[in-house]
Every structure is written in C-alpha cells, then in structure tokens.
CSV table of C-alpha atoms in Angstrom, one decimal:
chain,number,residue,atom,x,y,z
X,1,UNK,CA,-20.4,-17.6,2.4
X,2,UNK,CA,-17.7,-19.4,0.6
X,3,UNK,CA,-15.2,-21.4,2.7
X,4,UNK,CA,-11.7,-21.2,1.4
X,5,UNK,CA,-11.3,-24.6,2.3
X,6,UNK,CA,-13.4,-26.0,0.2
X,7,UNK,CA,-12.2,-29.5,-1.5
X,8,UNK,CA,-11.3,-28.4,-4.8
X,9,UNK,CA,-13.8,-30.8,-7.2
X,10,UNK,CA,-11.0,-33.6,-7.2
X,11,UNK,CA,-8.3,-31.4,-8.9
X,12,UNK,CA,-5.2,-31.0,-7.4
X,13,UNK,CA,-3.4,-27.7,-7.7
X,14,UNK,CA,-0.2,-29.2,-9.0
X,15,UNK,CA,-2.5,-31.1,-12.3
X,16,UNK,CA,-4.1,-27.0,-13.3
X,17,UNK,CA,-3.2,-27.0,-17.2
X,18,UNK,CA,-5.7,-24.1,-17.8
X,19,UNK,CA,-6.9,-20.9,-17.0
X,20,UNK,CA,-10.1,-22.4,-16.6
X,21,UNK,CA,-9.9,-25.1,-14.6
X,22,UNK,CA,-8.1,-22.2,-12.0
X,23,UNK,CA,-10.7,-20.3,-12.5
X,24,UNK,CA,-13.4,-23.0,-11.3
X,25,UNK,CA,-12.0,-23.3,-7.9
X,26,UNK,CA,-13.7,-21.5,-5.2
X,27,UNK,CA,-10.8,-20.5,-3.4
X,28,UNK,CA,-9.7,-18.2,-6.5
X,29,UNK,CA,-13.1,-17.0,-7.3
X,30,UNK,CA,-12.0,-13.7,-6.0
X,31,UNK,CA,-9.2,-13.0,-8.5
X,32,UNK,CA,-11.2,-14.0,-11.8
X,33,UNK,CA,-11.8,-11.3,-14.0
X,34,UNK,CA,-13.7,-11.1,-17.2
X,35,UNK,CA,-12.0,-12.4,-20.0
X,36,UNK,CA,-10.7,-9.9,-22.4
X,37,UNK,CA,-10.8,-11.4,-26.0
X,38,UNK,CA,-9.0,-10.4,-28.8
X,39,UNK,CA,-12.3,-7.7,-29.8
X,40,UNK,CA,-12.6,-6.4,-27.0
X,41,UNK,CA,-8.7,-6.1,-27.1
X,42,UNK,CA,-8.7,-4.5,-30.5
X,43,UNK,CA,-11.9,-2.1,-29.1
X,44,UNK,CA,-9.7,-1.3,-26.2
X,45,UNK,CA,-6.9,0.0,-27.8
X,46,UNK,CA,-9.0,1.8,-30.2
X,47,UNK,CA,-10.6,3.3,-27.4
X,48,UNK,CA,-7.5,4.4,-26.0
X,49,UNK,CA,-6.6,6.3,-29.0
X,50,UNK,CA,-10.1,7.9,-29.5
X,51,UNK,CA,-10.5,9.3,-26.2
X,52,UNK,CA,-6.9,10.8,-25.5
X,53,UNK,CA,-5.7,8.6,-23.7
X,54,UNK,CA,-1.8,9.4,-23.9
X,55,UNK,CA,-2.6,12.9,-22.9
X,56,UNK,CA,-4.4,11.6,-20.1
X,57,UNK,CA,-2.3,9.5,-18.9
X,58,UNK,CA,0.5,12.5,-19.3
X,59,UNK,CA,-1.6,14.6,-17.1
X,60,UNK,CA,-2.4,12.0,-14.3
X,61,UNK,CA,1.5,12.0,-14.3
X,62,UNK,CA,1.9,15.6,-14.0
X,63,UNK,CA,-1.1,15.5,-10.9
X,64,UNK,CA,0.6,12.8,-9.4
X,65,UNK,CA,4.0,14.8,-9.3
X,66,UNK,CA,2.5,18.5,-8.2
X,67,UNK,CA,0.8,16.4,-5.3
X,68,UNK,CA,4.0,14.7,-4.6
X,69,UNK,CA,6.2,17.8,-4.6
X,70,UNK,CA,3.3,19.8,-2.4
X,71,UNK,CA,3.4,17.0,0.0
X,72,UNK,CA,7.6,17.1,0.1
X,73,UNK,CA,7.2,21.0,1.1
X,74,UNK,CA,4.2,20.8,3.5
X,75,UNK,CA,6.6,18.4,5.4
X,76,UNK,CA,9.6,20.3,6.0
X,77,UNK,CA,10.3,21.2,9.8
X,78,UNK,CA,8.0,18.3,11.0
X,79,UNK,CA,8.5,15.0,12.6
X,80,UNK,CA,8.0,11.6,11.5
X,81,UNK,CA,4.6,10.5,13.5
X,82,UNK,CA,3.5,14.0,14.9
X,83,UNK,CA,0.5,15.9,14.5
X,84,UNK,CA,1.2,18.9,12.0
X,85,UNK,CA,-0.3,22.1,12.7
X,86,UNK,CA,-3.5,22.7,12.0
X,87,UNK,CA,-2.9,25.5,9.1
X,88,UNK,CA,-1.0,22.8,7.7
X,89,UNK,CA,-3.5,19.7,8.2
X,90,UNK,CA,-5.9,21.7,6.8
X,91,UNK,CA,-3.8,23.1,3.7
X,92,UNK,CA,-3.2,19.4,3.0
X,93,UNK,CA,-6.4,18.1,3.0
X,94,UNK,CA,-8.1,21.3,0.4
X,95,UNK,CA,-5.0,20.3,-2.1
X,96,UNK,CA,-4.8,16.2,-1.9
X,97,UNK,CA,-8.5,16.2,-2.2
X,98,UNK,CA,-8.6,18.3,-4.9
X,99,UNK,CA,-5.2,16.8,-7.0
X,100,UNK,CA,-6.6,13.2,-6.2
X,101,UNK,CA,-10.6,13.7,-7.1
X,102,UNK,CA,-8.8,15.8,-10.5
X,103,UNK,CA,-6.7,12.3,-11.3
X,104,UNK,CA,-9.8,10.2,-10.8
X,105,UNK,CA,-11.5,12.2,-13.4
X,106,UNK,CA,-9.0,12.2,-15.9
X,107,UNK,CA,-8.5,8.5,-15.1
X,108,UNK,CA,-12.1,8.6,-16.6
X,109,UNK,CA,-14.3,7.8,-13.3
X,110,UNK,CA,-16.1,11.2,-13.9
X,111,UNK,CA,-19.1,10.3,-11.9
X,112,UNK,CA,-18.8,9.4,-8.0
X,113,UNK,CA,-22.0,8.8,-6.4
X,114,UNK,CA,-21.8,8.9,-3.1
X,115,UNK,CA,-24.1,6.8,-0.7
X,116,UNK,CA,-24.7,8.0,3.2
X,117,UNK,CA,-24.0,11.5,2.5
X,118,UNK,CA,-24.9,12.3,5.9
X,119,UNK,CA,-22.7,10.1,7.9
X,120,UNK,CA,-19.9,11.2,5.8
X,121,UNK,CA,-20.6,15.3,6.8
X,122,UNK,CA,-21.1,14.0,10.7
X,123,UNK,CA,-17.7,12.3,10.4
X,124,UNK,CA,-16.1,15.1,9.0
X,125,UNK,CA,-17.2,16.9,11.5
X,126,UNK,CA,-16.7,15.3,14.6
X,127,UNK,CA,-14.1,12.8,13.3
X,128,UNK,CA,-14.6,10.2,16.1
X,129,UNK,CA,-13.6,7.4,14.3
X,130,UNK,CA,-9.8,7.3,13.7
X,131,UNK,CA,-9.3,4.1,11.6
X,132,UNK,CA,-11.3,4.1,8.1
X,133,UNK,CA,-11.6,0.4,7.1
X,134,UNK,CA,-12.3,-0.1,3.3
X,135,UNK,CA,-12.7,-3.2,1.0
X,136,UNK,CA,-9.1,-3.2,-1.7
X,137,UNK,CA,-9.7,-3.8,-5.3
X,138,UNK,CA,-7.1,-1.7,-6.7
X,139,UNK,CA,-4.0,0.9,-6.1
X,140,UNK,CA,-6.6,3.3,-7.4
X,141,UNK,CA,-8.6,2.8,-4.3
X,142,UNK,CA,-6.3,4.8,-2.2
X,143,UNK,CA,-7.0,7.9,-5.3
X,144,UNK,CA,-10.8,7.3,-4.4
X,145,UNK,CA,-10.2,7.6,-0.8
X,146,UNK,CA,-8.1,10.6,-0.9
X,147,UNK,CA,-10.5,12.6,-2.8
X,148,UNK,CA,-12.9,12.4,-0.4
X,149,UNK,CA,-10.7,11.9,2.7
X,150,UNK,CA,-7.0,12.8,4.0
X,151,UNK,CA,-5.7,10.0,6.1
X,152,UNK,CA,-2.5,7.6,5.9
X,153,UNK,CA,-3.0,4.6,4.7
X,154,UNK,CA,-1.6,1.1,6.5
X,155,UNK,CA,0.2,-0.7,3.2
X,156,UNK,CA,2.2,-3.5,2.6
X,157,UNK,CA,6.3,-2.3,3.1
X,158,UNK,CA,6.9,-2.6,-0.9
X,159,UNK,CA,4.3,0.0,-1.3
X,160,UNK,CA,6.9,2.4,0.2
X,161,UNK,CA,8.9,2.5,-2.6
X,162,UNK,CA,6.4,2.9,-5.4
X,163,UNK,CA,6.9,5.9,-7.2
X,164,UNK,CA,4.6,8.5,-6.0
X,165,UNK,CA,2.2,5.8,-3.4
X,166,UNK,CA,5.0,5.4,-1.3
X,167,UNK,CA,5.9,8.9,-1.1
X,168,UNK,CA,2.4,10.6,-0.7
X,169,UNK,CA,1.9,7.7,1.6
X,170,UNK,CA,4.9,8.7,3.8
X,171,UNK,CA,3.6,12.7,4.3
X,172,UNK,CA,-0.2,11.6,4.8
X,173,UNK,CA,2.1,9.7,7.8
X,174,UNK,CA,0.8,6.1,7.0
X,175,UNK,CA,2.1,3.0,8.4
X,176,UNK,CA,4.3,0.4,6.4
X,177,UNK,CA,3.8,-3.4,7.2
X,178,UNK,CA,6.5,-6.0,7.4
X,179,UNK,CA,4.7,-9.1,6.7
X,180,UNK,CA,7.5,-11.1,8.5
X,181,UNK,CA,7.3,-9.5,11.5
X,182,UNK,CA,4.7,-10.9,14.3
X,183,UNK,CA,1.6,-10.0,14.2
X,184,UNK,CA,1.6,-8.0,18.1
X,185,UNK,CA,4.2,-5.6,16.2
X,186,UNK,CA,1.3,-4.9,13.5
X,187,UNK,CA,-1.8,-4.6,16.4
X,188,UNK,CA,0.9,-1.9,18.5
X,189,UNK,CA,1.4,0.0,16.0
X,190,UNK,CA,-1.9,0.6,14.6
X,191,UNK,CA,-3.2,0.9,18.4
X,192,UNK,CA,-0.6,3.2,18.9
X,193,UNK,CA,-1.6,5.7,15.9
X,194,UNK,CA,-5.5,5.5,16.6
X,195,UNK,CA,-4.4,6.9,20.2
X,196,UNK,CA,-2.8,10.0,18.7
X,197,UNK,CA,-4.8,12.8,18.7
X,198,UNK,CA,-3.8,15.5,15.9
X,199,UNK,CA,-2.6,12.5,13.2
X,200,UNK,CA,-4.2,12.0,10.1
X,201,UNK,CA,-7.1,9.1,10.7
X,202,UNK,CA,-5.4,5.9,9.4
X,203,UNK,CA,-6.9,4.0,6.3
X,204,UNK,CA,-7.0,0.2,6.4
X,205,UNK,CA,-8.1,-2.5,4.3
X,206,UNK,CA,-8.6,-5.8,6.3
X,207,UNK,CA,-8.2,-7.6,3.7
X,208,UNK,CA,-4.9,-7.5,3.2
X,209,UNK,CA,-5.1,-7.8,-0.6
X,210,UNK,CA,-6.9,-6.9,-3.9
X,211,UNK,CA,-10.0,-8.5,-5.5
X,212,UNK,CA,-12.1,-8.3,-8.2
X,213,UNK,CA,-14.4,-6.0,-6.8
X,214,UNK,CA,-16.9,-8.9,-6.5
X,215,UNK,CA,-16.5,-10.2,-3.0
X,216,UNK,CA,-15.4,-9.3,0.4
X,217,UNK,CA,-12.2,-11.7,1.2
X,218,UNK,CA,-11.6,-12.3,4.9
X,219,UNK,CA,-10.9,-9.5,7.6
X,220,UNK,CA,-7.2,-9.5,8.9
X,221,UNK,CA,-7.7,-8.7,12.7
X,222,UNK,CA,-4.9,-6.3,13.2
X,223,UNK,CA,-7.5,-3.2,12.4
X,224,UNK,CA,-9.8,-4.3,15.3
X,225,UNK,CA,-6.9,-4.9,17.9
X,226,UNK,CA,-7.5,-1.4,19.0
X,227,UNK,CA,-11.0,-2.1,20.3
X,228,UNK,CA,-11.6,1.7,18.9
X,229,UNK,CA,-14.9,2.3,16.9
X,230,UNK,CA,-14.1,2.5,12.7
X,231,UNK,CA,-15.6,4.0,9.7
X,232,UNK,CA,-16.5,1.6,7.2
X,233,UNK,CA,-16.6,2.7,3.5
X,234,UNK,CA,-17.8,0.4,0.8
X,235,UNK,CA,-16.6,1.4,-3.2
X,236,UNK,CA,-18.2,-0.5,-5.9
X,237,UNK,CA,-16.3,0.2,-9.8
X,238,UNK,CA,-18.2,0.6,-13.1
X,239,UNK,CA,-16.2,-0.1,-15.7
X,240,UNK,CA,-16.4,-0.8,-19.5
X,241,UNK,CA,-13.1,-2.7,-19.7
X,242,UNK,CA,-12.8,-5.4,-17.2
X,243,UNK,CA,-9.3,-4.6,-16.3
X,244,UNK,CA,-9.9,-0.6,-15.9
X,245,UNK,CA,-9.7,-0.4,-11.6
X,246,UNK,CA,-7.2,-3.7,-11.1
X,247,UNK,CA,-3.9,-4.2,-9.2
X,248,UNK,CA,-1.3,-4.7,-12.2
X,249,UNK,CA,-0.2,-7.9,-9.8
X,250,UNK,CA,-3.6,-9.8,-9.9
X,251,UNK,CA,-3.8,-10.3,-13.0
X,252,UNK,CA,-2.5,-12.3,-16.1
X,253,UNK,CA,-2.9,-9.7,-18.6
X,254,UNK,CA,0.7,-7.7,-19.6
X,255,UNK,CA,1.1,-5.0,-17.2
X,256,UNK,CA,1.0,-2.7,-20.1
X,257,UNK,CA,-2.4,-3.8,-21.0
X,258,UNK,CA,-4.3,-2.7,-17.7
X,259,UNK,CA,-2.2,0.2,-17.4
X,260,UNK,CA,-3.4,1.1,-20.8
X,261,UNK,CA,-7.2,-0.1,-20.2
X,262,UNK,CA,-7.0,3.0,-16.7
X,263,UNK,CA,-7.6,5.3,-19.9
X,264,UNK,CA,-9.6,3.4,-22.2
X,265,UNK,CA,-12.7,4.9,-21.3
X,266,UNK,CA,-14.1,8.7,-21.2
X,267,UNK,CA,-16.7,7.5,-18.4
X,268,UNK,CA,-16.4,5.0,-15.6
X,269,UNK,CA,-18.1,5.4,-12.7
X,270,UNK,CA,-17.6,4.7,-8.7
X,271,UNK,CA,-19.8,4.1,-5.9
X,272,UNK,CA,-18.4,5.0,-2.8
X,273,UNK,CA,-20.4,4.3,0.8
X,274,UNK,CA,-20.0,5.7,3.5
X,275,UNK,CA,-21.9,3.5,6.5
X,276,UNK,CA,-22.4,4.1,9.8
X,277,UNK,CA,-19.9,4.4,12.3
X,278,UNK,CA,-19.5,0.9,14.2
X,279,UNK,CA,-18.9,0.9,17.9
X,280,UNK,CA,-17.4,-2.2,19.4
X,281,UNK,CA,-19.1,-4.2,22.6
X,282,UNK,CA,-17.5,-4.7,25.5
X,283,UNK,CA,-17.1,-8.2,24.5
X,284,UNK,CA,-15.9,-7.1,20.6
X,285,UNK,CA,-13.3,-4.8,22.3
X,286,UNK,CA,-11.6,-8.1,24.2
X,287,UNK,CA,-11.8,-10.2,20.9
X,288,UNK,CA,-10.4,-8.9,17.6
X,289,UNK,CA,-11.5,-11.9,15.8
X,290,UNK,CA,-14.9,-11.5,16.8
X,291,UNK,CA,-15.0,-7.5,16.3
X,292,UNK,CA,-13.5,-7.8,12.6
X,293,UNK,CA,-16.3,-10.9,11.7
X,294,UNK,CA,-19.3,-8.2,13.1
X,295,UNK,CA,-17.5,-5.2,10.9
X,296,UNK,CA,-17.4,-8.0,8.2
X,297,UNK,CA,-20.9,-8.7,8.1
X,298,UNK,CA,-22.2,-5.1,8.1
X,299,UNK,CA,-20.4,-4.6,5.0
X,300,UNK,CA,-21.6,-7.8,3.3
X,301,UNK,CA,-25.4,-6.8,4.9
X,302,UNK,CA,-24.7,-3.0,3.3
X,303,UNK,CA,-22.8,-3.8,0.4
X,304,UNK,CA,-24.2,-7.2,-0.8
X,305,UNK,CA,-20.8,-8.7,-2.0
X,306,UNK,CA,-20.7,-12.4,-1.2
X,307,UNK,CA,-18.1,-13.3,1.4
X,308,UNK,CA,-15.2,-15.9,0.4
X,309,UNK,CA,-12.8,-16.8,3.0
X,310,UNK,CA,-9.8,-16.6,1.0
X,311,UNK,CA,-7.1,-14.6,2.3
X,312,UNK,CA,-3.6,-13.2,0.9
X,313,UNK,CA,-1.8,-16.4,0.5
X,314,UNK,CA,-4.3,-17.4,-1.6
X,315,UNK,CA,-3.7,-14.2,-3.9
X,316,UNK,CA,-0.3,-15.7,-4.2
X,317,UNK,CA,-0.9,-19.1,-4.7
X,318,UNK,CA,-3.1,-18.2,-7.7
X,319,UNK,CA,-0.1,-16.2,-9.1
X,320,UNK,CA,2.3,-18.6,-9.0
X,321,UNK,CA,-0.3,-20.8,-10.9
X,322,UNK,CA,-0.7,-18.4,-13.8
X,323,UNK,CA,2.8,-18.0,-14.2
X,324,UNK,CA,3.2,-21.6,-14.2
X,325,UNK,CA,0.6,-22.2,-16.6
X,326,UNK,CA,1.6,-19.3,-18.6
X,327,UNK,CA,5.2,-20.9,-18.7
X,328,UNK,CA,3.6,-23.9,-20.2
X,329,UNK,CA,2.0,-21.9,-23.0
X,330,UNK,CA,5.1,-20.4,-23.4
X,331,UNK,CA,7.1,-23.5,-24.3
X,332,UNK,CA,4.8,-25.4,-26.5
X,333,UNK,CA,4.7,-22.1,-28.2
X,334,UNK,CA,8.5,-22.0,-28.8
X,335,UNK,CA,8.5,-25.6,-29.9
C-alpha cells in the first residue's frame, strides 16, 4: 500500500518542469500511462485506417443513438425514481444489454472473459445485492457494465449532460452527485435508492475517479453508508494502444488522439469479475469507513491491483500540472 502522503523525494510541486519528474511521484502513480511515442503514434493512426476505424466509430454512434431513443420511449408515462413495470424492466434490460455488449465489440474489445460465472447467475437470480461497486478506469466502464448488467449508475453532476451518458444514465434512473453539497446529502440519497424495491440496482465506483487500470485508489464512503450488502465487480483492460480504455480528462494526449486510439485496434480484450457478494458485520454496518476499507481489501486480495491512497483531488492536482507544464512547452515553443 502506497500512502498518498508520501514526501515527494524533495520536489516541490510548484518546481515540476517535466512530465517525468510528475510522473515519479507516488501520489500520481495512478494517472501515468504508457508513453505513446511518435511510432507507436504513426502505427496507431495506421491502425485506425486499416481496421475501419471511421466506420466503426460511425456505428458506435448510430448504437449509442438507437439505445438513447429506446430509452426516451420506454420512459414515457413513468416517474422520476419509481419502479417501472416489470414488462418494461425487463424489455430494458434484453435491449441495453444487447446495444451496449454490440458497441463494446465494435469498439474492438471482442473478447470478454468473464471470471465467477457463478456468482454472477446467483445474482441475477436473486438480486440481493442492490448497490454494484466497481473499480473506474474509463467512461467505457459504464458500456462494460451495461452489457452484462442494467442498473443506474451514481456519476459526477457534469456527467448528466454528456451526450448520450447523461441521457441513458437518466432512464437506467441513476443518481447525479453535486460534489459541493455535504456529504450526508450523498449517503441519503444512495441509502434511500438501495431501499427501493422495483428500481434498477445502482452502480457505484468508490473511487470517485478514473485510473490507469493499474491500481485501486481510495474507497469514498458514501457507497457503504447504507450498511446494505454490495456486489463487487473487478474489470481488468487489454489493450494494444495504451490510451484505448481512458477517460479523455486523465490524460495529456489531444482528446482526438484517445478518441481515435477506442478504434485503433480489431481486438482488445476485457476481464470482468464478478466476486462474491460482501455482507457487512454488525460492526461494518455502524462504520462506513471501516466497511468501505474491508470491501477495499477483498478487491485488492481478488484482483491484485496495488492500493494507492490517492483520491480525486489528486486526479486534479495532476491536471493542473500538465497543463502547466504543457503551457511551458508551449511558450518556449512560440519563442
């Protein structure tokens, strides 16, 4: 386990001239991605050429927009927050599944193996567990998810007005989170939607932001204020390019240049874990804290990703870095 606040080798933040001397502090570890240099750029782009990627990328559209305007009509005549009929539940869940499992595909992660098999059929048939808790490495985790899964997702509140996310989002009735508001707002609500019987199970990631897929960043508590028992799933990414699964935000590569490396490649592959159901303690279910640190360490037992304490402000901070030290690249390039 990696402390976040580990002293950072004498180097002060506000001294960082380089991308590599960012990169060497712990603290960031989980935001450093493989550098992409200018072959593997050239072999990218080739890539994307040679495997169709425009028409695949044209076609995820098109998925993305029949699941969006299915979604719109399954929704007429029902209220914000309360259970759908089961008809309709069920409707739902055949059609996102299949929409969302056909985008992965054509997003080139042809293979998903799936790990646990079996707790995954007794979940879907029982459905005890009402909150699904996930580690976050990417807006495409919510595609993986859904393909295998229908539930509403707990998201930041920009994520509502993404174009298709927020929308889909909105019908699978997920909850939107104000980060300025006070935390006991966040632990009601999500209490209050776990106690709803006939509502989609809700989808959270603790971690309140994206990695690299290498490490499991610090649990927020707000998914264990319930004291109700959770699903963890663990999903691991193959990919060829490193930037193929990212959040276009945690990186300092274009925004065209990972949406463009999604379709690089003809075969990614994913593997998704579905681990037994954990049941709080009596003691677990009076401390969040301590409930969310036991979930934690299942996951790093199951999944054997390191954890680093680094948490969602630290996602920014290293941002804010890169742009500074992007800005300085910038200049002495336009001298």
């Amino acid at each position: 386990m990696i402390s976040s606040k580990t002293k950072e080798k004498e180097l002060q933040l506000d001294e960082i001239k380089t991308i590599e001397e960012l990169n060497s502090i712990p603290k960031f570890k989980p935001w450093v991605i493989d550098n992409l240099t200018k072959k593997r750029l050239f072999l990218m782009i080739l890539s994307f050429i040679l495997t169709l990627g425009p028409i695949r990328f044209i076609i995820v559209i098109l998925l993305h927009l029949i699941c969006l305007i299915f979604m719109q009509i399954m929704v007429i005549g029902t209220k914000p927050q309360k259970p759908y009929s089961n008809f309709r539940k069920r409707l739902i869940e055949i059609v996102t599944q299949f929409l969302c499992r056909l985008a992965c595909f054509f997003y080139g992660y042809v293979h998903i193996k799936f790990v646990g098999e079996k707790n995954y059929k007794n979940w879907k048939k029982n459905r005890n567990e009402r909150i699904i808790i996930s580690n976050h490495s990417s807006l495409l985790d919510m595609e993986v998810i859904l393909s295998f899964i229908t539930g509403g997702f707990v998201a930041k509140e920009s994520v509502r007005h993404m174009p298709f996310i927020g929308n889909i989002n909105k019908c699978l009735q997920g909850l939107f989170i104000d980060r300025t508001k006070k935390n006991s707002w966040v632990f009601e609500e999500i209490k209050k939607r776990g106690e709803i019987p006939g509502l989609f199970p809700l989808v959270i990631f603790p971690e309140g932001t994206t990695s690299n897929n290498k490490c499991l960043l610090s649990f927020k508590v707000g998914a264990f204020s319930a004291g109700m028992p959770v699903q963890p799933i663990i999903i691991k990414y193959k990919a060829c390019f490193p930037l193929s699964f990212l959040d276009l935000t945690d990186t300092y590569y274009h925004p065209l240049v990972v949406c463009m490396s999604q379709f690089c490649n003809l075969y990614n592959s994913i593997e998704m874990t579905f681990m037994d159901p954990i049941v709080p303690n009596s003691e677990e279910k009076k401390n969040p804290k301590l409930y969310s640190q036991s979930v934690q360490k299942k996951m790093n037992e199951v999944s054997q990703l390191p954890i680093i304490n680094s948490r969602f402000r630290d996602s920014l901070e290293y941002r804010e870095i890169i742009k500074k030290i992007q800005k300085q690249k910038n200049c002495k390039k336009n001298k």
